[in-house]
PDB file of C-alpha atoms and ligand atoms in Angstrom:
ATOM      1  CA  UNK A 203    -211.264-146.458 113.513  1.00 74.00           C
ATOM      2  CA  UNK A 204    -209.890-144.010 110.921  1.00 87.00           C
ATOM      3  CA  UNK A 205    -207.830-140.863 111.451  1.00 91.00           C
ATOM      4  CA  UNK A 206    -208.388-138.400 108.580  1.00 91.00           C
ATOM      5  CA  UNK A 207    -204.881-136.965 109.024  1.00 94.00           C
ATOM      6  CA  UNK A 208    -203.114-140.328 109.055  1.00 98.00           C
ATOM      7  CA  UNK A 209    -201.093-141.225 105.964  1.00 98.00           C
ATOM      8  CA  UNK A 210    -201.551-144.992 106.461  1.00 98.00           C
ATOM      9  CA  UNK A 211    -205.333-144.576 106.892  1.00 98.00           C
ATOM     10  CA  UNK A 212    -205.223-142.776 103.519  1.00 98.00           C
ATOM     11  CA  UNK A 213    -203.343-145.731 102.020  1.00 98.00           C
ATOM     12  CA  UNK A 214    -205.990-148.101 103.464  1.00 98.00           C
ATOM     13  CA  UNK A 215    -208.703-145.904 101.915  1.00 97.00           C
ATOM     14  CA  UNK A 216    -206.904-145.870  98.556  1.00 97.00           C
ATOM     15  CA  UNK A 217    -206.500-142.079  98.717  1.00 97.00           C
ATOM     16  CA  UNK A 218    -202.701-142.436  98.525  1.00 96.00           C
ATOM     17  CA  UNK A 219    -201.280-145.074  96.169  1.00 97.00           C
ATOM     18  CA  UNK A 220    -199.101-147.849  97.536  1.00 97.00           C
ATOM     19  CA  UNK A 221    -197.307-150.850  96.152  1.00 98.00           C
ATOM     20  CA  UNK A 222    -199.372-153.563  97.788  1.00 97.00           C
ATOM     21  CA  UNK A 223    -198.113-157.115  98.335  1.00 98.00           C
ATOM     22  CA  UNK A 224    -200.859-158.586 100.572  1.00 98.00           C
ATOM     23  CA  UNK A 225    -204.300-157.779 101.906  1.00 98.00           C
ATOM     24  CA  UNK A 226    -207.069-159.430 103.861  1.00 97.00           C
ATOM     25  CA  UNK A 227    -210.098-158.149 105.724  1.00 98.00           C
ATOM     26  CA  UNK A 228    -208.017-156.735 108.609  1.00 98.00           C
ATOM     27  CA  UNK A 229    -204.486-156.275 107.296  1.00 98.00           C
ATOM     28  CA  UNK A 230    -202.649-154.593 104.432  1.00 98.00           C
ATOM     29  CA  UNK A 231    -198.981-154.954 103.397  1.00 98.00           C
ATOM     30  CA  UNK A 232    -197.097-152.775 100.940  1.00 98.00           C
ATOM     31  CA  UNK A 233    -193.554-151.754 100.055  1.00 98.00           C
ATOM     32  CA  UNK A 234    -191.883-149.036 102.103  1.00 98.00           C
ATOM     33  CA  UNK A 235    -191.399-145.866 100.056  1.00 98.00           C
ATOM     34  CA  UNK A 236    -187.823-145.514 101.392  1.00 98.00           C
ATOM     35  CA  UNK A 237    -186.551-149.094 101.586  1.00 98.00           C
ATOM     36  CA  UNK A 238    -183.792-149.764 104.123  1.00 98.00           C
ATOM     37  CA  UNK A 239    -183.049-153.254 102.763  1.00 98.00           C
ATOM     38  CA  UNK A 240    -183.515-155.068  99.424  1.00 98.00           C
ATOM     39  CA  UNK A 241    -186.917-156.165 100.761  1.00 98.00           C
ATOM     40  CA  UNK A 242    -188.685-153.686 103.046  1.00 98.00           C
ATOM     41  CA  UNK A 243    -192.396-154.240 103.544  1.00 98.00           C
ATOM     42  CA  UNK A 244    -194.850-152.606 105.932  1.00 99.00           C
ATOM     43  CA  UNK A 245    -197.660-154.644 107.484  1.00 99.00           C
ATOM     44  CA  UNK A 246    -200.490-152.567 108.974  1.00 98.00           C
ATOM     45  CA  UNK A 247    -203.988-153.027 110.381  1.00 98.00           C
ATOM     46  CA  UNK A 248    -206.776-151.492 108.307  1.00 98.00           C
ATOM     47  CA  UNK A 249    -208.096-149.958 111.541  1.00 98.00           C
ATOM     48  CA  UNK A 250    -206.222-147.013 112.992  1.00 98.00           C
ATOM     49  CA  UNK A 251    -204.228-148.077 116.064  1.00 98.00           C
ATOM     50  CA  UNK A 252    -201.564-145.487 116.922  1.00 98.00           C
ATOM     51  CA  UNK A 253    -198.835-147.940 117.941  1.00 98.00           C
ATOM     52  CA  UNK A 254    -198.293-151.224 119.759  1.00 98.00           C
ATOM     53  CA  UNK A 255    -198.496-149.209 122.972  1.00 98.00           C
ATOM     54  CA  UNK A 256    -202.044-148.123 122.045  1.00 98.00           C
ATOM     55  CA  UNK A 257    -203.174-151.726 121.520  1.00 98.00           C
ATOM     56  CA  UNK A 258    -205.002-153.562 124.290  1.00 97.00           C
ATOM     57  CA  UNK A 259    -206.374-157.018 125.103  1.00 98.00           C
ATOM     58  CA  UNK A 260    -209.176-156.529 122.579  1.00 97.00           C
ATOM     59  CA  UNK A 261    -206.551-156.355 119.834  1.00 98.00           C
ATOM     60  CA  UNK A 262    -205.112-159.796 120.608  1.00 98.00           C
ATOM     61  CA  UNK A 263    -206.481-161.459 117.469  1.00 98.00           C
ATOM     62  CA  UNK A 264    -205.492-158.518 115.279  1.00 98.00           C
ATOM     63  CA  UNK A 265    -201.926-158.568 116.623  1.00 98.00           C
ATOM     64  CA  UNK A 266    -201.710-162.281 115.855  1.00 98.00           C
ATOM     65  CA  UNK A 267    -203.027-161.641 112.368  1.00 98.00           C
ATOM     66  CA  UNK A 268    -200.388-158.957 111.824  1.00 98.00           C
ATOM     67  CA  UNK A 269    -197.576-161.293 112.894  1.00 98.00           C
ATOM     68  CA  UNK A 270    -198.796-164.085 110.646  1.00 98.00           C
ATOM     69  CA  UNK A 271    -199.101-161.629 107.757  1.00 98.00           C
ATOM     70  CA  UNK A 272    -195.422-160.739 108.306  1.00 98.00           C
ATOM     71  CA  UNK A 273    -194.577-164.417 107.934  1.00 98.00           C
ATOM     72  CA  UNK A 274    -196.758-164.703 104.823  1.00 98.00           C
ATOM     73  CA  UNK A 275    -195.238-161.722 103.033  1.00 98.00           C
ATOM     74  CA  UNK A 276    -191.700-162.713 104.046  1.00 98.00           C
ATOM     75  CA  UNK A 277    -192.215-166.173 102.563  1.00 98.00           C
ATOM     76  CA  UNK A 278    -193.710-164.711  99.384  1.00 98.00           C
ATOM     77  CA  UNK A 279    -190.719-162.379  99.139  1.00 98.00           C
ATOM     78  CA  UNK A 280    -188.349-165.354  99.375  1.00 98.00           C
ATOM     79  CA  UNK A 281    -186.914-164.315 102.737  1.00 98.00           C
ATOM     80  CA  UNK A 282    -187.750-167.354 104.866  1.00 97.00           C
ATOM     81  CA  UNK A 283    -184.635-169.356 104.081  1.00 97.00           C
ATOM     82  CA  UNK A 284    -182.090-166.583 104.553  1.00 97.00           C
ATOM     83  CA  UNK A 285    -183.923-164.969 107.455  1.00 98.00           C
ATOM     84  CA  UNK A 286    -185.379-161.547 108.009  1.00 98.00           C
ATOM     85  CA  UNK A 287    -186.289-159.052 110.709  1.00 98.00           C
ATOM     86  CA  UNK A 288    -189.675-157.799 111.959  1.00 98.00           C
ATOM     87  CA  UNK A 289    -189.608-154.460 113.783  1.00 98.00           C
ATOM     88  CA  UNK A 290    -192.187-152.084 115.195  1.00 98.00           C
ATOM     89  CA  UNK A 291    -191.087-148.646 116.353  1.00 98.00           C
ATOM     90  CA  UNK A 292    -192.991-147.057 119.242  1.00 98.00           C
ATOM     91  CA  UNK A 293    -192.953-143.377 120.155  1.00 98.00           C
ATOM     92  CA  UNK A 294    -190.121-140.879 119.984  1.00 98.00           C
ATOM     93  CA  UNK A 295    -187.333-143.009 121.464  1.00 98.00           C
ATOM     94  CA  UNK A 296    -188.498-145.928 119.334  1.00 98.00           C
ATOM     95  CA  UNK A 297    -188.094-143.792 116.219  1.00 98.00           C
ATOM     96  CA  UNK A 298    -191.764-143.921 115.183  1.00 98.00           C
ATOM     97  CA  UNK A 299    -192.546-141.421 112.409  1.00 98.00           C
ATOM     98  CA  UNK A 300    -195.977-142.630 111.292  1.00 98.00           C
ATOM     99  CA  UNK A 301    -198.428-142.977 114.162  1.00 98.00           C
ATOM    100  CA  UNK A 302    -200.432-145.875 112.743  1.00 98.00           C
ATOM    101  CA  UNK A 303    -199.229-149.279 113.985  1.00 98.00           C
ATOM    102  CA  UNK A 304    -196.981-150.961 111.418  1.00 98.00           C
ATOM    103  CA  UNK A 305    -194.540-153.843 111.356  1.00 98.00           C
ATOM    104  CA  UNK A 306    -191.449-153.462 109.213  1.00 98.00           C
ATOM    105  CA  UNK A 307    -190.403-156.690 107.453  1.00 98.00           C
ATOM    106  CA  UNK A 308    -186.784-156.294 106.388  1.00 98.00           C
ATOM    107  CA  UNK A 309    -184.679-158.797 104.512  1.00 98.00           C
ATOM    108  CA  UNK A 310    -182.389-159.554 101.617  1.00 98.00           C
ATOM    109  CA  UNK A 311    -179.255-158.535 103.511  1.00 98.00           C
ATOM    110  CA  UNK A 312    -177.580-159.360 106.807  1.00 97.00           C
ATOM    111  CA  UNK A 313    -178.918-157.219 109.688  1.00 97.00           C
ATOM    112  CA  UNK A 314    -176.732-155.673 112.372  1.00 96.00           C
ATOM    113  CA  UNK A 315    -177.313-155.870 116.117  1.00 97.00           C
ATOM    114  CA  UNK A 316    -177.791-153.839 118.234  1.00 96.00           C
ATOM    115  CA  UNK A 317    -180.011-151.604 116.075  1.00 94.00           C
ATOM    116  CA  UNK A 318    -179.189-147.888 115.927  1.00 87.00           C
TER     117      UNK A 318
HETATM  118  P1  5GP B  66    -191.582-145.579 111.374  1.00 85.31           P
HETATM  119  O1  5GP B  66    -190.372-144.709 111.438  1.00 85.31           O
HETATM  120  O2  5GP B  66    -192.821-144.832 111.773  1.00 85.31           O
HETATM  121  O3  5GP B  66    -191.429-146.884 112.079  1.00 85.31           O
HETATM  122  O4  5GP B  66    -191.726-145.982 109.843  1.00 85.31           O
HETATM  123  C1  5GP B  66    -192.556-145.323 108.933  1.00 85.31           C
HETATM  124  C2  5GP B  66    -192.192-145.873 107.574  1.00 85.31           C
HETATM  125  O5  5GP B  66    -193.197-145.478 106.663  1.00 85.31           O
HETATM  126  C3  5GP B  66    -190.866-145.352 107.027  1.00 85.31           C
HETATM  127  O6  5GP B  66    -190.010-146.463 106.754  1.00 85.31           O
HETATM  128  C4  5GP B  66    -191.256-144.598 105.763  1.00 85.31           C
HETATM  129  O7  5GP B  66    -190.329-144.748 104.713  1.00 85.31           O
HETATM  130  C5  5GP B  66    -192.605-145.206 105.423  1.00 85.31           C
HETATM  131  N1  5GP B  66    -193.510-144.310 104.744  1.00 85.31           N
HETATM  132  C6  5GP B  66    -193.834-143.039 105.093  1.00 85.31           C
HETATM  133  N2  5GP B  66    -194.734-142.537 104.246  1.00 85.31           N
HETATM  134  C7  5GP B  66    -194.998-143.513 103.343  1.00 85.31           C
HETATM  135  C8  5GP B  66    -195.865-143.581 102.206  1.00 85.31           C
HETATM  136  O8  5GP B  66    -196.582-142.643 101.861  1.00 85.31           O
HETATM  137  N3  5GP B  66    -195.874-144.742 101.507  1.00 85.31           N
HETATM  138  C9  5GP B  66    -195.092-145.806 101.870  1.00 85.31           C
HETATM  139  N4  5GP B  66    -195.182-146.904 101.096  1.00 85.31           N
HETATM  140  N5  5GP B  66    -194.268-145.775 102.933  1.00 85.31           N
HETATM  141  C10 5GP B  66    -194.222-144.641 103.658  1.00 85.31           C
HETATM  142 ZN1   ZN B  67    -204.162-144.438 110.605  1.00 85.31          ZN
END
């Protein structure tokens, strides 16, 4: 459930500091170290899951919890009225750099489409 080489597992363990905005028994949310928008939060499971592609039916409740946590942190950040984007990158073509499932919550500016 933990990968000793994973940077987000180290954040969960408190071995690397992070700017936390939300936590519960399964989920953690903190500010991205290189924000791509005025608000850029990362929502992650405490357990190590490599990506959405590595999740399975047994993760159904966890995935729901992650989505609701995105809503919770977006509201707390004042993004609900203006709107925001939730993104998860998967694998090389998806642009995933950290191989621990995470949802980006981006807001505070207008987002372009299609994404790059
Ligand atoms: P990915 O490209 O994997 O979807 O996104 C990984 C994100 O993690 C990037 O936006 C990057 O800025 C962020 N990140 C990488 N290392 C750290 C860290 O040590 N702390 C925080 N808060 N964010 C990180
Ligand atoms: Zn991990």
